Amino acid sequence: MHRHLCSSILFSVGMSLLPQFLIARDWDPIDPSILKLESPRIDPGADAEALFWQVWLDDRLLGGRQRQTVETHYLRIKIFTERGLEEQTTIDVTEASSEIEVSGIKGRTIKPDGRIVELERAAVFERLVARADGVKVSMRSFSMPNVEVGDIIEYQWVEYRDNTFVRYQRLDCQMEIPAWNIIYRVKPLAERMDYGYYMRTQDFGCGFGAFIEESYGLTRYSRMEVSDSKAFHTEPSMPPESQARRWALVYYVRDKFTDPAKYWPNYGSDVYEALKPELRIDGAVKEAAARIIADSTSDADKVKRLREFCLTEIRSVDGDWSDATGAERGNREDNKRPSDTLKSGLGTARDINLLYIALADAAGLDSRIVLVSRRNQRFFDINFLNPYFLNAFITGTNVDGEWVFHDFATPYIEPGMLQWHEEGVAALVAAPKAKDAQWLETQVSPPSRTTTRREGTFDLLADGTLVGTVFHTYTGHQGVALKHEYDGLSDLERENLITETVTDRLPGAEVTGIGVMNADSRTGSFSYTYSVRVPGYAAVTGRRLFVQPNFAKKNAAARFELNEREHDVYFNYPWREVDKYTINIPDGFTLGAPEPPRTIRVPNIGAYQAKLTHESGTKIVYEREFVWGEGGTVLFPQSAYLQLKGIFDDQHQYDQHMVAATRAAE
């Protein structure tokens, strides 16, 4: 399946009055030697290579203030292997949406002898595909006709987006296959240029170089090109794609400041002034603040009460956790000030964050808007003087000289924590005056705050069947993630999901008695329990049973399987795992001497210990603890990969440890 090539082309950057018929492109001529090409040019092991990917980016005025973004894409790909044939035959163009109109889809297959097979209109369809985190979306797709190894396929399409007028444009310069040439032609945004803006490019590894001005048809474009682009490959535990992938950003600036020490404080002051009207403290806010903090004995207690009020008394209209009805969401008016949020008892995450700041200020606390970067997008660089990556805000309150941060984007976050991608990031505290704005870094929750705890009690039968009950509980970031996964599901859907989780790893397992706790509760750890019967869990060899005490890791794959790696290794957050399993062996069987504890020590980063004991010779008690990311260490360079892989390989080997139970001679 071919990757959605234009998923990142989200924004507009040009102004064009071209009529629609001029958007269509003719087919480019093909060098006969390319038709006969039998092997890749960039990567000898490539299954397919893009000969080119060309993109034209235009904005045009439809009349009045209505604008339309037009993107034209043209790709030509050479197929070298059967796998390349399988991956490239079905093309996913873009998400099916009322906001996007797709037209001009055309394609053709070109045989090595020059014969051409045209794409028929009936081959264009919509289909559901899975995305990251299990999200399913409908894609506009088409299947290329009569494709065989050695063929060239080429196709075009045009996307129209109405009422788009944004000053950022992302340009990808890596595909999932090698590309001989990737070419962007951007028409500068005339309206912005007229008001003193300049078009700039921030290059994140593309090596585009300077713009090249050229005419294409009747239009003047700024042309950027990259040649011999290597394929982008995803790897487990890698940095966010915008960090690992090569791309560039087109944006518009007025060049007010060129020094980070001046740019960012002034930006913080500008944001403070822009949001000041939405932080108005009126009588309703003062009365609510006084009621909430009545008889509080410290600033820390005031902060705690205000946080709990915003989480429990104001209902969020965002996400599956919201208990707001469809009518309430559809009929509500936007909150323009904190008292509107108080009155309605409803608000977006932005509304609730602003309400908290207003209440805290009314309570006599120094509370501010705090602008943060998000490390699930890209690692922040203070020297890139643009707020593109400083694109979210949370709340900050000064308590006894220390800044305490909160974010009301989700009610599941535990006190003292932020969303994982907002922890350990650059944070700009906004202020009325630029000189008072300051850079801080948000806290990183230690491994103990994100703990996975698994327990189980089992009976092992003489035929190798394992029968018992399992209990899991999750705190911190893992708990938040699972609540988001489960909160919108019915009881049956939750049970099915847990069953699939078990049977995917243990085929043939029978899962019953499932209970899920705190899946949509704002407090309490997410947890679930189930009973399980696993035929053939233990291997039976003559008079001996070989059983793996670590139930959670039975048939689990190693975290890192390949010996080579392209990207750095990146874990989202520190975590801790605690396991305890008790297994009663069958009557008539005995256990040998237990193995000594297995340990791994990685100074200042993590540790592993697994301990095995035998009680009365008839019971296996297995205990395990794994801690990783101490001190907030979650990013490791690619050069350290083999060393890191060795640590996790040792852990995996210890997790697979088997215990032998021997039947007494008859």
PDB file of C-alpha atoms in Angstrom, residues 297-527:
ATOM      1  CA  THR A 297      -4.044  27.797  54.554  1.00  0.00           C
ATOM      2  CA  SER A 298      -1.376  28.037  51.839  1.00  0.00           C
ATOM      3  CA  ASP A 299      -0.829  28.971  48.211  1.00  0.00           C
ATOM      4  CA  ALA A 300      -0.221  25.302  47.421  1.00  0.00           C
ATOM      5  CA  ASP A 301      -3.640  24.440  48.851  1.00  0.00           C
ATOM      6  CA  LYS A 302      -5.248  27.231  46.808  1.00  0.00           C
ATOM      7  CA  VAL A 303      -3.700  25.829  43.638  1.00  0.00           C
ATOM      8  CA  LYS A 304      -4.935  22.335  44.498  1.00  0.00           C
ATOM      9  CA  ARG A 305      -8.509  23.517  45.091  1.00  0.00           C
ATOM     10  CA  LEU A 306      -8.615  25.619  41.930  1.00  0.00           C
ATOM     11  CA  ARG A 307      -7.305  22.715  39.872  1.00  0.00           C
ATOM     12  CA  GLU A 308      -9.889  20.320  41.310  1.00  0.00           C
ATOM     13  CA  PHE A 309     -12.666  22.842  40.670  1.00  0.00           C
ATOM     14  CA  CYS A 310     -11.700  23.261  37.013  1.00  0.00           C
ATOM     15  CA  LEU A 311     -11.507  19.499  36.525  1.00  0.00           C
ATOM     16  CA  THR A 312     -14.688  18.525  38.356  1.00  0.00           C
ATOM     17  CA  GLU A 313     -17.046  21.478  37.971  1.00  0.00           C
ATOM     18  CA  ILE A 314     -16.306  22.517  34.391  1.00  0.00           C
ATOM     19  CA  ARG A 315     -17.170  19.957  31.766  1.00  0.00           C
ATOM     20  CA  SER A 316     -14.875  19.736  28.776  1.00  0.00           C
ATOM     21  CA  VAL A 317     -16.461  19.592  25.332  1.00  0.00           C
ATOM     22  CA  ASP A 318     -13.316  17.963  23.929  1.00  0.00           C
ATOM     23  CA  GLY A 319     -12.668  14.250  23.622  1.00  0.00           C
ATOM     24  CA  ASP A 320     -14.496  11.036  24.463  1.00  0.00           C
ATOM     25  CA  TRP A 321     -14.247  11.747  28.191  1.00  0.00           C
ATOM     26  CA  SER A 322     -16.670  14.666  27.876  1.00  0.00           C
ATOM     27  CA  ASP A 323     -20.127  14.042  29.285  1.00  0.00           C
ATOM     28  CA  ALA A 324     -21.527  17.020  27.376  1.00  0.00           C
ATOM     29  CA  THR A 325     -24.403  15.999  25.122  1.00  0.00           C
ATOM     30  CA  GLY A 326     -24.414  16.546  21.395  1.00  0.00           C
ATOM     31  CA  ALA A 327     -27.045  19.230  21.825  1.00  0.00           C
ATOM     32  CA  GLU A 328     -24.932  21.021  24.430  1.00  0.00           C
ATOM     33  CA  ARG A 329     -21.931  20.972  22.158  1.00  0.00           C
ATOM     34  CA  GLY A 330     -23.865  22.034  19.096  1.00  0.00           C
ATOM     35  CA  ASN A 331     -25.888  24.816  20.719  1.00  0.00           C
ATOM     36  CA  ARG A 332     -23.212  26.374  22.899  1.00  0.00           C
ATOM     37  CA  GLU A 333     -21.740  29.727  22.030  1.00  0.00           C
ATOM     38  CA  ASP A 334     -18.004  30.280  22.213  1.00  0.00           C
ATOM     39  CA  ASN A 335     -16.840  31.465  25.611  1.00  0.00           C
ATOM     40  CA  LYS A 336     -15.390  34.952  25.275  1.00  0.00           C
ATOM     41  CA  ARG A 337     -14.247  35.384  28.880  1.00  0.00           C
ATOM     42  CA  PRO A 338     -13.771  33.252  32.009  1.00  0.00           C
ATOM     43  CA  SER A 339     -17.171  34.154  33.481  1.00  0.00           C
ATOM     44  CA  ASP A 340     -18.817  32.666  30.362  1.00  0.00           C
ATOM     45  CA  THR A 341     -17.091  29.364  31.115  1.00  0.00           C
ATOM     46  CA  LEU A 342     -18.192  29.599  34.739  1.00  0.00           C
ATOM     47  CA  LYS A 343     -21.791  30.306  33.814  1.00  0.00           C
ATOM     48  CA  SER A 344     -22.142  27.557  31.226  1.00  0.00           C
ATOM     49  CA  GLY A 345     -20.032  24.999  33.075  1.00  0.00           C
ATOM     50  CA  LEU A 346     -18.709  23.958  29.657  1.00  0.00           C
ATOM     51  CA  GLY A 347     -15.557  24.792  27.783  1.00  0.00           C
ATOM     52  CA  THR A 348     -12.740  23.722  25.552  1.00  0.00           C
ATOM     53  CA  ALA A 349      -9.327  22.945  27.010  1.00  0.00           C
ATOM     54  CA  ARG A 350      -8.338  26.499  26.081  1.00  0.00           C
ATOM     55  CA  ASP A 351     -11.382  27.908  27.929  1.00  0.00           C
ATOM     56  CA  ILE A 352     -10.627  25.910  31.070  1.00  0.00           C
ATOM     57  CA  ASN A 353      -6.943  26.860  31.059  1.00  0.00           C
ATOM     58  CA  LEU A 354      -7.902  30.533  30.802  1.00  0.00           C
ATOM     59  CA  LEU A 355     -10.517  30.141  33.545  1.00  0.00           C
ATOM     60  CA  TYR A 356      -7.957  28.618  35.886  1.00  0.00           C
ATOM     61  CA  ILE A 357      -5.535  31.516  35.296  1.00  0.00           C
ATOM     62  CA  ALA A 358      -8.287  34.070  35.928  1.00  0.00           C
ATOM     63  CA  LEU A 359      -9.407  32.310  39.124  1.00  0.00           C
ATOM     64  CA  ALA A 360      -5.821  32.026  40.349  1.00  0.00           C
ATOM     65  CA  ASP A 361      -5.188  35.709  39.708  1.00  0.00           C
ATOM     66  CA  ALA A 362      -8.428  36.580  41.522  1.00  0.00           C
ATOM     67  CA  ALA A 363      -7.193  34.455  44.439  1.00  0.00           C
ATOM     68  CA  GLY A 364      -4.038  36.556  44.678  1.00  0.00           C
ATOM     69  CA  LEU A 365      -1.731  34.057  42.954  1.00  0.00           C
ATOM     70  CA  ASP A 366       0.750  34.914  40.216  1.00  0.00           C
ATOM     71  CA  SER A 367      -0.619  32.741  37.410  1.00  0.00           C
ATOM     72  CA  ARG A 368       0.364  33.062  33.756  1.00  0.00           C
ATOM     73  CA  ILE A 369      -0.089  31.709  30.284  1.00  0.00           C
ATOM     74  CA  VAL A 370       2.874  29.454  29.536  1.00  0.00           C
ATOM     75  CA  LEU A 371       3.728  28.735  25.919  1.00  0.00           C
ATOM     76  CA  VAL A 372       5.196  25.264  25.393  1.00  0.00           C
ATOM     77  CA  SER A 373       6.669  23.236  22.609  1.00  0.00           C
ATOM     78  CA  ARG A 374       5.538  19.654  22.106  1.00  0.00           C
ATOM     79  CA  ARG A 375       8.183  16.998  21.784  1.00  0.00           C
ATOM     80  CA  ASN A 376       5.838  14.608  19.997  1.00  0.00           C
ATOM     81  CA  GLN A 377       6.182  17.008  17.043  1.00  0.00           C
ATOM     82  CA  ARG A 378       9.809  18.156  17.044  1.00  0.00           C
ATOM     83  CA  PHE A 379      12.463  19.059  19.594  1.00  0.00           C
ATOM     84  CA  PHE A 380      12.426  22.803  20.152  1.00  0.00           C
ATOM     85  CA  ASP A 381      15.280  24.976  18.868  1.00  0.00           C
ATOM     86  CA  ILE A 382      15.325  28.447  20.387  1.00  0.00           C
ATOM     87  CA  ASN A 383      17.334  29.730  17.420  1.00  0.00           C
ATOM     88  CA  PHE A 384      14.485  29.172  14.967  1.00  0.00           C
ATOM     89  CA  LEU A 385      12.784  32.517  15.444  1.00  0.00           C
ATOM     90  CA  ASN A 386       9.212  31.551  14.752  1.00  0.00           C
ATOM     91  CA  PRO A 387       6.454  30.250  17.055  1.00  0.00           C
ATOM     92  CA  TYR A 388       5.596  27.354  14.700  1.00  0.00           C
ATOM     93  CA  PHE A 389       6.892  24.845  17.267  1.00  0.00           C
ATOM     94  CA  LEU A 390       5.893  26.861  20.341  1.00  0.00           C
ATOM     95  CA  ASN A 391       2.301  26.101  19.487  1.00  0.00           C
ATOM     96  CA  ALA A 392       0.462  25.244  22.713  1.00  0.00           C
ATOM     97  CA  PHE A 393      -0.172  26.887  26.025  1.00  0.00           C
ATOM     98  CA  ILE A 394      -0.631  25.580  29.525  1.00  0.00           C
ATOM     99  CA  THR A 395      -0.928  27.339  32.885  1.00  0.00           C
ATOM    100  CA  GLY A 396       1.852  28.263  35.267  1.00  0.00           C
ATOM    101  CA  THR A 397       1.468  29.422  38.871  1.00  0.00           C
ATOM    102  CA  ASN A 398       4.283  30.720  41.034  1.00  0.00           C
ATOM    103  CA  VAL A 399       4.054  28.974  44.391  1.00  0.00           C
ATOM    104  CA  ASP A 400       6.709  30.004  46.905  1.00  0.00           C
ATOM    105  CA  GLY A 401       9.161  30.819  44.122  1.00  0.00           C
ATOM    106  CA  GLU A 402       8.574  27.617  42.151  1.00  0.00           C
ATOM    107  CA  TRP A 403       6.446  27.427  39.020  1.00  0.00           C
ATOM    108  CA  VAL A 404       3.712  24.802  39.095  1.00  0.00           C
ATOM    109  CA  PHE A 405       2.310  23.798  35.707  1.00  0.00           C
ATOM    110  CA  HIS A 406      -1.146  22.480  34.815  1.00  0.00           C
ATOM    111  CA  ASP A 407      -2.889  21.622  31.562  1.00  0.00           C
ATOM    112  CA  PHE A 408      -6.633  21.017  31.374  1.00  0.00           C
ATOM    113  CA  ALA A 409      -6.494  19.396  27.942  1.00  0.00           C
ATOM    114  CA  THR A 410      -7.491  16.098  29.535  1.00  0.00           C
ATOM    115  CA  PRO A 411      -8.972  15.385  32.981  1.00  0.00           C
ATOM    116  CA  TYR A 412      -6.996  12.152  33.268  1.00  0.00           C
ATOM    117  CA  ILE A 413      -3.659  13.797  33.999  1.00  0.00           C
ATOM    118  CA  GLU A 414      -2.582  13.134  37.567  1.00  0.00           C
ATOM    119  CA  PRO A 415      -1.644  16.045  39.874  1.00  0.00           C
ATOM    120  CA  GLY A 416       1.895  17.252  39.283  1.00  0.00           C
ATOM    121  CA  MET A 417       2.021  15.849  35.744  1.00  0.00           C
ATOM    122  CA  LEU A 418       1.454  17.235  32.261  1.00  0.00           C
ATOM    123  CA  GLN A 419       0.740  15.440  29.029  1.00  0.00           C
ATOM    124  CA  TRP A 420       3.903  13.459  28.263  1.00  0.00           C
ATOM    125  CA  HIS A 421       4.801  15.547  25.225  1.00  0.00           C
ATOM    126  CA  GLU A 422       4.619  18.727  27.354  1.00  0.00           C
ATOM    127  CA  GLU A 423       7.036  17.417  29.985  1.00  0.00           C
ATOM    128  CA  GLY A 424      10.711  18.246  29.751  1.00  0.00           C
ATOM    129  CA  VAL A 425      10.187  20.936  27.109  1.00  0.00           C
ATOM    130  CA  ALA A 426      10.996  24.614  26.713  1.00  0.00           C
ATOM    131  CA  ALA A 427       8.323  26.820  28.288  1.00  0.00           C
ATOM    132  CA  LEU A 428       7.989  30.572  27.807  1.00  0.00           C
ATOM    133  CA  VAL A 429       6.165  32.313  30.652  1.00  0.00           C
ATOM    134  CA  ALA A 430       4.227  35.197  29.096  1.00  0.00           C
ATOM    135  CA  ALA A 431       4.248  38.584  30.775  1.00  0.00           C
ATOM    136  CA  PRO A 432       2.866  42.104  30.193  1.00  0.00           C
ATOM    137  CA  LYS A 433       6.380  43.430  29.642  1.00  0.00           C
ATOM    138  CA  ALA A 434       8.964  41.689  27.508  1.00  0.00           C
ATOM    139  CA  LYS A 435      11.621  42.023  30.205  1.00  0.00           C
ATOM    140  CA  ASP A 436       9.477  39.927  32.562  1.00  0.00           C
ATOM    141  CA  ALA A 437       8.927  37.020  30.148  1.00  0.00           C
ATOM    142  CA  GLN A 438      11.184  34.094  31.002  1.00  0.00           C
ATOM    143  CA  TRP A 439      12.218  30.687  29.739  1.00  0.00           C
ATOM    144  CA  LEU A 440      11.702  27.671  31.972  1.00  0.00           C
ATOM    145  CA  GLU A 441      11.633  23.938  31.434  1.00  0.00           C
ATOM    146  CA  THR A 442       8.656  21.850  32.433  1.00  0.00           C
ATOM    147  CA  GLN A 443       9.173  18.982  34.833  1.00  0.00           C
ATOM    148  CA  VAL A 444       9.685  15.374  33.767  1.00  0.00           C
ATOM    149  CA  SER A 445       7.757  12.842  35.811  1.00  0.00           C
ATOM    150  CA  PRO A 446      10.050  10.143  37.255  1.00  0.00           C
ATOM    151  CA  PRO A 447       9.572   6.473  36.328  1.00  0.00           C
ATOM    152  CA  SER A 448       7.613   5.807  39.517  1.00  0.00           C
ATOM    153  CA  ARG A 449       4.787   8.108  38.347  1.00  0.00           C
ATOM    154  CA  THR A 450       4.143   5.892  35.308  1.00  0.00           C
ATOM    155  CA  THR A 451       3.944   2.369  36.680  1.00  0.00           C
ATOM    156  CA  THR A 452       2.553  -0.744  35.070  1.00  0.00           C
ATOM    157  CA  ARG A 453       1.733  -3.305  37.737  1.00  0.00           C
ATOM    158  CA  ARG A 454       0.797  -6.865  36.720  1.00  0.00           C
ATOM    159  CA  GLU A 455      -0.168  -9.658  39.066  1.00  0.00           C
ATOM    160  CA  GLY A 456      -1.468 -13.146  38.526  1.00  0.00           C
ATOM    161  CA  THR A 457      -2.260 -16.338  40.402  1.00  0.00           C
ATOM    162  CA  PHE A 458      -2.318 -19.549  38.359  1.00  0.00           C
ATOM    163  CA  ASP A 459      -2.654 -23.319  38.542  1.00  0.00           C
ATOM    164  CA  LEU A 460      -0.513 -25.308  36.128  1.00  0.00           C
ATOM    165  CA  LEU A 461      -2.128 -28.570  34.988  1.00  0.00           C
ATOM    166  CA  ALA A 462      -0.259 -31.750  34.161  1.00  0.00           C
ATOM    167  CA  ASP A 463      -0.988 -31.376  30.424  1.00  0.00           C
ATOM    168  CA  GLY A 464       0.663 -27.924  30.332  1.00  0.00           C
ATOM    169  CA  THR A 465      -2.541 -25.870  30.566  1.00  0.00           C
ATOM    170  CA  LEU A 466      -2.329 -22.720  32.673  1.00  0.00           C
ATOM    171  CA  VAL A 467      -5.474 -21.513  34.469  1.00  0.00           C
ATOM    172  CA  GLY A 468      -5.755 -18.407  36.629  1.00  0.00           C
ATOM    173  CA  THR A 469      -6.658 -14.787  37.206  1.00  0.00           C
ATOM    174  CA  VAL A 470      -4.721 -11.702  36.116  1.00  0.00           C
ATOM    175  CA  PHE A 471      -4.882  -8.113  37.367  1.00  0.00           C
ATOM    176  CA  HIS A 472      -3.278  -5.097  35.652  1.00  0.00           C
ATOM    177  CA  THR A 473      -3.123  -1.489  36.841  1.00  0.00           C
ATOM    178  CA  TYR A 474      -1.588   1.510  35.065  1.00  0.00           C
ATOM    179  CA  THR A 475      -0.689   4.940  36.417  1.00  0.00           C
ATOM    180  CA  GLY A 476       0.731   8.110  34.939  1.00  0.00           C
ATOM    181  CA  HIS A 477       1.227   8.501  31.213  1.00  0.00           C
ATOM    182  CA  GLN A 478       0.444   4.868  30.441  1.00  0.00           C
ATOM    183  CA  GLY A 479      -2.778   5.123  32.408  1.00  0.00           C
ATOM    184  CA  VAL A 480      -3.765   8.301  30.556  1.00  0.00           C
ATOM    185  CA  ALA A 481      -3.084   6.660  27.200  1.00  0.00           C
ATOM    186  CA  LEU A 482      -5.214   3.631  28.073  1.00  0.00           C
ATOM    187  CA  LYS A 483      -8.063   5.772  29.387  1.00  0.00           C
ATOM    188  CA  HIS A 484      -8.086   7.630  26.090  1.00  0.00           C
ATOM    189  CA  GLU A 485      -8.161   4.284  24.276  1.00  0.00           C
ATOM    190  CA  TYR A 486     -10.977   2.789  26.361  1.00  0.00           C
ATOM    191  CA  ASP A 487     -13.132   5.731  27.453  1.00  0.00           C
ATOM    192  CA  GLY A 488     -15.272   5.931  24.326  1.00  0.00           C
ATOM    193  CA  LEU A 489     -15.934   2.184  24.137  1.00  0.00           C
ATOM    194  CA  SER A 490     -18.907   0.147  25.297  1.00  0.00           C
ATOM    195  CA  ASP A 491     -18.437  -2.607  27.876  1.00  0.00           C
ATOM    196  CA  LEU A 492     -18.492  -5.220  25.113  1.00  0.00           C
ATOM    197  CA  GLU A 493     -15.927  -3.314  23.045  1.00  0.00           C
ATOM    198  CA  ARG A 494     -13.668  -3.052  26.068  1.00  0.00           C
ATOM    199  CA  GLU A 495     -13.946  -6.773  26.726  1.00  0.00           C
ATOM    200  CA  ASN A 496     -13.202  -7.556  23.083  1.00  0.00           C
ATOM    201  CA  LEU A 497     -10.155  -5.306  23.108  1.00  0.00           C
ATOM    202  CA  ILE A 498      -8.708  -6.984  26.203  1.00  0.00           C
ATOM    203  CA  THR A 499      -9.447 -10.416  24.754  1.00  0.00           C
ATOM    204  CA  GLU A 500      -7.632  -9.500  21.532  1.00  0.00           C
ATOM    205  CA  THR A 501      -4.679  -8.182  23.520  1.00  0.00           C
ATOM    206  CA  VAL A 502      -4.319 -11.556  25.271  1.00  0.00           C
ATOM    207  CA  THR A 503      -5.069 -13.889  22.348  1.00  0.00           C
ATOM    208  CA  ASP A 504      -2.794 -12.043  19.924  1.00  0.00           C
ATOM    209  CA  ARG A 505       0.087 -13.069  22.169  1.00  0.00           C
ATOM    210  CA  LEU A 506      -1.368 -16.380  23.378  1.00  0.00           C
ATOM    211  CA  PRO A 507      -3.348 -17.967  20.541  1.00  0.00           C
ATOM    212  CA  GLY A 508      -5.986 -20.371  21.800  1.00  0.00           C
ATOM    213  CA  ALA A 509      -6.319 -18.665  25.178  1.00  0.00           C
ATOM    214  CA  GLU A 510      -9.807 -18.476  26.673  1.00  0.00           C
ATOM    215  CA  VAL A 511     -10.469 -15.131  28.360  1.00  0.00           C
ATOM    216  CA  THR A 512     -13.479 -14.727  30.682  1.00  0.00           C
ATOM    217  CA  GLY A 513     -14.623 -12.660  33.650  1.00  0.00           C
ATOM    218  CA  ILE A 514     -13.273  -9.390  32.301  1.00  0.00           C
ATOM    219  CA  GLY A 515     -13.657  -6.328  34.487  1.00  0.00           C
ATOM    220  CA  VAL A 516     -12.465  -2.814  33.612  1.00  0.00           C
ATOM    221  CA  MET A 517     -12.093  -0.138  36.273  1.00  0.00           C
ATOM    222  CA  ASN A 518     -11.748   3.653  35.982  1.00  0.00           C
ATOM    223  CA  ALA A 519     -11.720   3.640  32.174  1.00  0.00           C
ATOM    224  CA  ASP A 520     -13.500   7.000  32.058  1.00  0.00           C
ATOM    225  CA  SER A 521     -12.972   8.205  35.595  1.00  0.00           C
ATOM    226  CA  ARG A 522     -11.106  11.426  36.189  1.00  0.00           C
ATOM    227  CA  THR A 523      -9.471   9.893  39.240  1.00  0.00           C
ATOM    228  CA  GLY A 524      -8.124   6.451  40.010  1.00  0.00           C
ATOM    229  CA  SER A 525      -5.734   4.242  38.107  1.00  0.00           C
ATOM    230  CA  PHE A 526      -6.870   2.499  34.967  1.00  0.00           C
ATOM    231  CA  SER A 527      -7.031  -1.225  35.691  1.00  0.00           C
TER     232      SER A 527
END
